[in-house]
Each structure stands twice: as structure tokens, then as C-alpha cells.
Amino acid sequence: MEYRYIGSSGLRVTPICMGTMGFGTWSDKNESFRILDTAFDSGINFYDTAEVYPVPPTAELAG
């Protein structure tokens, strides 16, 4: 997996972000965890869990 640094922060993230908007609406809890596990196992470490996303809160689901 390719990684990039965010400015001078020292944070190293993947250039692709895993969006979680559909978690809790288009995919149930089990499907959401399967998607997260696949992304994590692929090396993705950049997740979008904006507070405007559905209930249940995706940030809680994503950990």
C-alpha cells in the first residue's frame, strides 16, 4: 500500500480514504464490519467518519 505524509505533521496515511457514509443505512452492522476489516487488511488507515453521517454513528462503529 502506498502512503503519504500530511504536511509536516508526521502522519502517514493512504492516498485513498475509506468513506463510511453508508454504514447504518445501506449496510447493516455485520456488512459494515466486513467492509472495515477488508479495508484495514488492505492497509487503508484513513477513514471518513463525519458527524453528519447516519445513526448509529459511524465513528463508533469504526472504532
mmCIF file with all atom_site columns, C-alpha atoms in Angstrom:
data_model
loop_
_atom_site.group_PDB
_atom_site.id
_atom_site.type_symbol
_atom_site.label_atom_id
_atom_site.label_alt_id
_atom_site.label_comp_id
_atom_site.label_asym_id
_atom_site.label_entity_id
_atom_site.label_seq_id
_atom_site.pdbx_PDB_ins_code
_atom_site.Cartn_x
_atom_site.Cartn_y
_atom_site.Cartn_z
_atom_site.occupancy
_atom_site.B_iso_or_equiv
_atom_site.pdbx_formal_charge
_atom_site.auth_seq_id
_atom_site.auth_comp_id
_atom_site.auth_asym_id
_atom_site.auth_atom_id
_atom_site.pdbx_PDB_model_num
ATOM 1  C CA . MET A 1 1  ? 0.000   0.000  0.000  1.00 0.00 ? 1  MET A CA 1
ATOM 2  C CA . GLU A 1 2  ? 1.211   3.486  -0.803 1.00 0.00 ? 2  GLU A CA 1
ATOM 3  C CA . TYR A 1 3  ? 1.293   6.099  1.967  1.00 0.00 ? 3  TYR A CA 1
ATOM 4  C CA . ARG A 1 4  ? 1.714   9.866  2.024  1.00 0.00 ? 4  ARG A CA 1
ATOM 5  C CA . TYR A 1 5  ? 2.568   12.336 4.745  1.00 0.00 ? 5  TYR A CA 1
ATOM 6  C CA . ILE A 1 6  ? 0.064   15.020 5.725  1.00 0.00 ? 6  ILE A CA 1
ATOM 7  C CA . GLY A 1 7  ? 2.059   18.239 5.701  1.00 0.00 ? 7  GLY A CA 1
ATOM 8  C CA . SER A 1 8  ? 4.703   18.387 8.415  1.00 0.00 ? 8  SER A CA 1
ATOM 9  C CA . SER A 1 9  ? 2.515   16.568 10.954 1.00 0.00 ? 9  SER A CA 1
ATOM 10 C CA . GLY A 1 10 ? 4.344   13.268 10.549 1.00 0.00 ? 10 GLY A CA 1
ATOM 11 C CA . LEU A 1 11 ? 1.017   11.494 9.959  1.00 0.00 ? 11 LEU A CA 1
ATOM 12 C CA . ARG A 1 12 ? 1.344   8.878  7.231  1.00 0.00 ? 12 ARG A CA 1
ATOM 13 C CA . VAL A 1 13 ? -1.923  7.919  5.540  1.00 0.00 ? 13 VAL A CA 1
ATOM 14 C CA . THR A 1 14 ? -3.126  6.120  2.457  1.00 0.00 ? 14 THR A CA 1
ATOM 15 C CA . PRO A 1 15 ? -3.950  8.318  -0.541 1.00 0.00 ? 15 PRO A CA 1
ATOM 16 C CA . ILE A 1 16 ? -7.382  6.704  -0.634 1.00 0.00 ? 16 ILE A CA 1
ATOM 17 C CA . CYS A 1 17 ? -9.899  7.373  2.114  1.00 0.00 ? 17 CYS A CA 1
ATOM 18 C CA . MET A 1 18 ? -12.446 4.781  3.245  1.00 0.00 ? 18 MET A CA 1
ATOM 19 C CA . GLY A 1 19 ? -15.819 6.514  3.404  1.00 0.00 ? 19 GLY A CA 1
ATOM 20 C CA . THR A 1 20 ? -18.354 5.295  5.959  1.00 0.00 ? 20 THR A CA 1
ATOM 21 C CA . MET A 1 21 ? -21.427 7.293  4.953  1.00 0.00 ? 21 MET A CA 1
ATOM 22 C CA . GLY A 1 22 ? -23.480 4.201  4.057  1.00 0.00 ? 22 GLY A CA 1
ATOM 23 C CA . PHE A 1 23 ? -22.782 2.394  7.318  1.00 0.00 ? 23 PHE A CA 1
ATOM 24 C CA . GLY A 1 24 ? -26.017 2.050  9.255  1.00 0.00 ? 24 GLY A CA 1
ATOM 25 C CA . THR A 1 25 ? -28.239 2.810  6.260  1.00 0.00 ? 25 THR A CA 1
ATOM 26 C CA . TRP A 1 26 ? -27.123 0.887  3.166  1.00 0.00 ? 26 TRP A CA 1
ATOM 27 C CA . SER A 1 27 ? -25.195 -1.761 5.057  1.00 0.00 ? 27 SER A CA 1
ATOM 28 C CA . ASP A 1 28 ? -26.003 -3.371 8.372  1.00 0.00 ? 28 ASP A CA 1
ATOM 29 C CA . LYS A 1 29 ? -23.546 -3.747 11.251 1.00 0.00 ? 29 LYS A CA 1
ATOM 30 C CA . ASN A 1 30 ? -22.126 -7.082 10.067 1.00 0.00 ? 30 ASN A CA 1
ATOM 31 C CA . GLU A 1 31 ? -21.629 -5.871 6.496  1.00 0.00 ? 31 GLU A CA 1
ATOM 32 C CA . SER A 1 32 ? -20.071 -2.641 7.768  1.00 0.00 ? 32 SER A CA 1
ATOM 33 C CA . PHE A 1 33 ? -17.559 -4.596 9.871  1.00 0.00 ? 33 PHE A CA 1
ATOM 34 C CA . ARG A 1 34 ? -16.745 -6.830 6.893  1.00 0.00 ? 34 ARG A CA 1
ATOM 35 C CA . ILE A 1 35 ? -16.037 -3.729 4.779  1.00 0.00 ? 35 ILE A CA 1
ATOM 36 C CA . LEU A 1 36 ? -13.909 -2.156 7.536  1.00 0.00 ? 36 LEU A CA 1
ATOM 37 C CA . ASP A 1 37 ? -11.957 -5.388 8.051  1.00 0.00 ? 37 ASP A CA 1
ATOM 38 C CA . THR A 1 38 ? -11.243 -5.635 4.317  1.00 0.00 ? 38 THR A CA 1
ATOM 39 C CA . ALA A 1 39 ? -10.096 -2.008 4.142  1.00 0.00 ? 39 ALA A CA 1
ATOM 40 C CA . PHE A 1 40 ? -7.879  -2.414 7.221  1.00 0.00 ? 40 PHE A CA 1
ATOM 41 C CA . ASP A 1 41 ? -6.401  -5.699 5.967  1.00 0.00 ? 41 ASP A CA 1
ATOM 42 C CA . SER A 1 42 ? -5.610  -3.928 2.676  1.00 0.00 ? 42 SER A CA 1
ATOM 43 C CA . GLY A 1 43 ? -3.567  -1.318 4.547  1.00 0.00 ? 43 GLY A CA 1
ATOM 44 C CA . ILE A 1 44 ? -6.038  1.572  4.470  1.00 0.00 ? 44 ILE A CA 1
ATOM 45 C CA . ASN A 1 45 ? -5.603  3.773  7.536  1.00 0.00 ? 45 ASN A CA 1
ATOM 46 C CA . PHE A 1 46 ? -7.582  6.868  6.511  1.00 0.00 ? 46 PHE A CA 1
ATOM 47 C CA . TYR A 1 47 ? -11.318 6.753  7.341  1.00 0.00 ? 47 TYR A CA 1
ATOM 48 C CA . ASP A 1 48 ? -14.002 9.399  6.870  1.00 0.00 ? 48 ASP A CA 1
ATOM 49 C CA . THR A 1 49 ? -16.428 9.297  9.824  1.00 0.00 ? 49 THR A CA 1
ATOM 50 C CA . ALA A 1 50 ? -18.055 12.733 9.543  1.00 0.00 ? 50 ALA A CA 1
ATOM 51 C CA . GLU A 1 51 ? -20.594 13.573 12.247 1.00 0.00 ? 51 GLU A CA 1
ATOM 52 C CA . VAL A 1 52 ? -23.280 14.250 9.619  1.00 0.00 ? 52 VAL A CA 1
ATOM 53 C CA . TYR A 1 53 ? -23.410 10.553 8.763  1.00 0.00 ? 53 TYR A CA 1
ATOM 54 C CA . PRO A 1 54 ? -26.341 8.349  9.867  1.00 0.00 ? 54 PRO A CA 1
ATOM 55 C CA . VAL A 1 55 ? -27.312 6.889  13.184 1.00 0.00 ? 55 VAL A CA 1
ATOM 56 C CA . PRO A 1 56 ? -25.824 4.701  14.563 1.00 0.00 ? 56 PRO A CA 1
ATOM 57 C CA . PRO A 1 57 ? -22.791 6.960  14.496 1.00 0.00 ? 57 PRO A CA 1
ATOM 58 C CA . THR A 1 58 ? -20.242 5.594  12.054 1.00 0.00 ? 58 THR A CA 1
ATOM 59 C CA . ALA A 1 59 ? -17.348 6.773  14.234 1.00 0.00 ? 59 ALA A CA 1
ATOM 60 C CA . GLU A 1 60 ? -18.498 4.404  16.988 1.00 0.00 ? 60 GLU A CA 1
ATOM 61 C CA . LEU A 1 61 ? -18.896 1.565  14.506 1.00 0.00 ? 61 LEU A CA 1
ATOM 62 C CA . ALA A 1 62 ? -15.470 2.222  13.001 1.00 0.00 ? 62 ALA A CA 1
ATOM 63 C CA . GLY A 1 63 ? -13.811 2.349  16.427 1.00 0.00 ? 63 GLY A CA 1
#
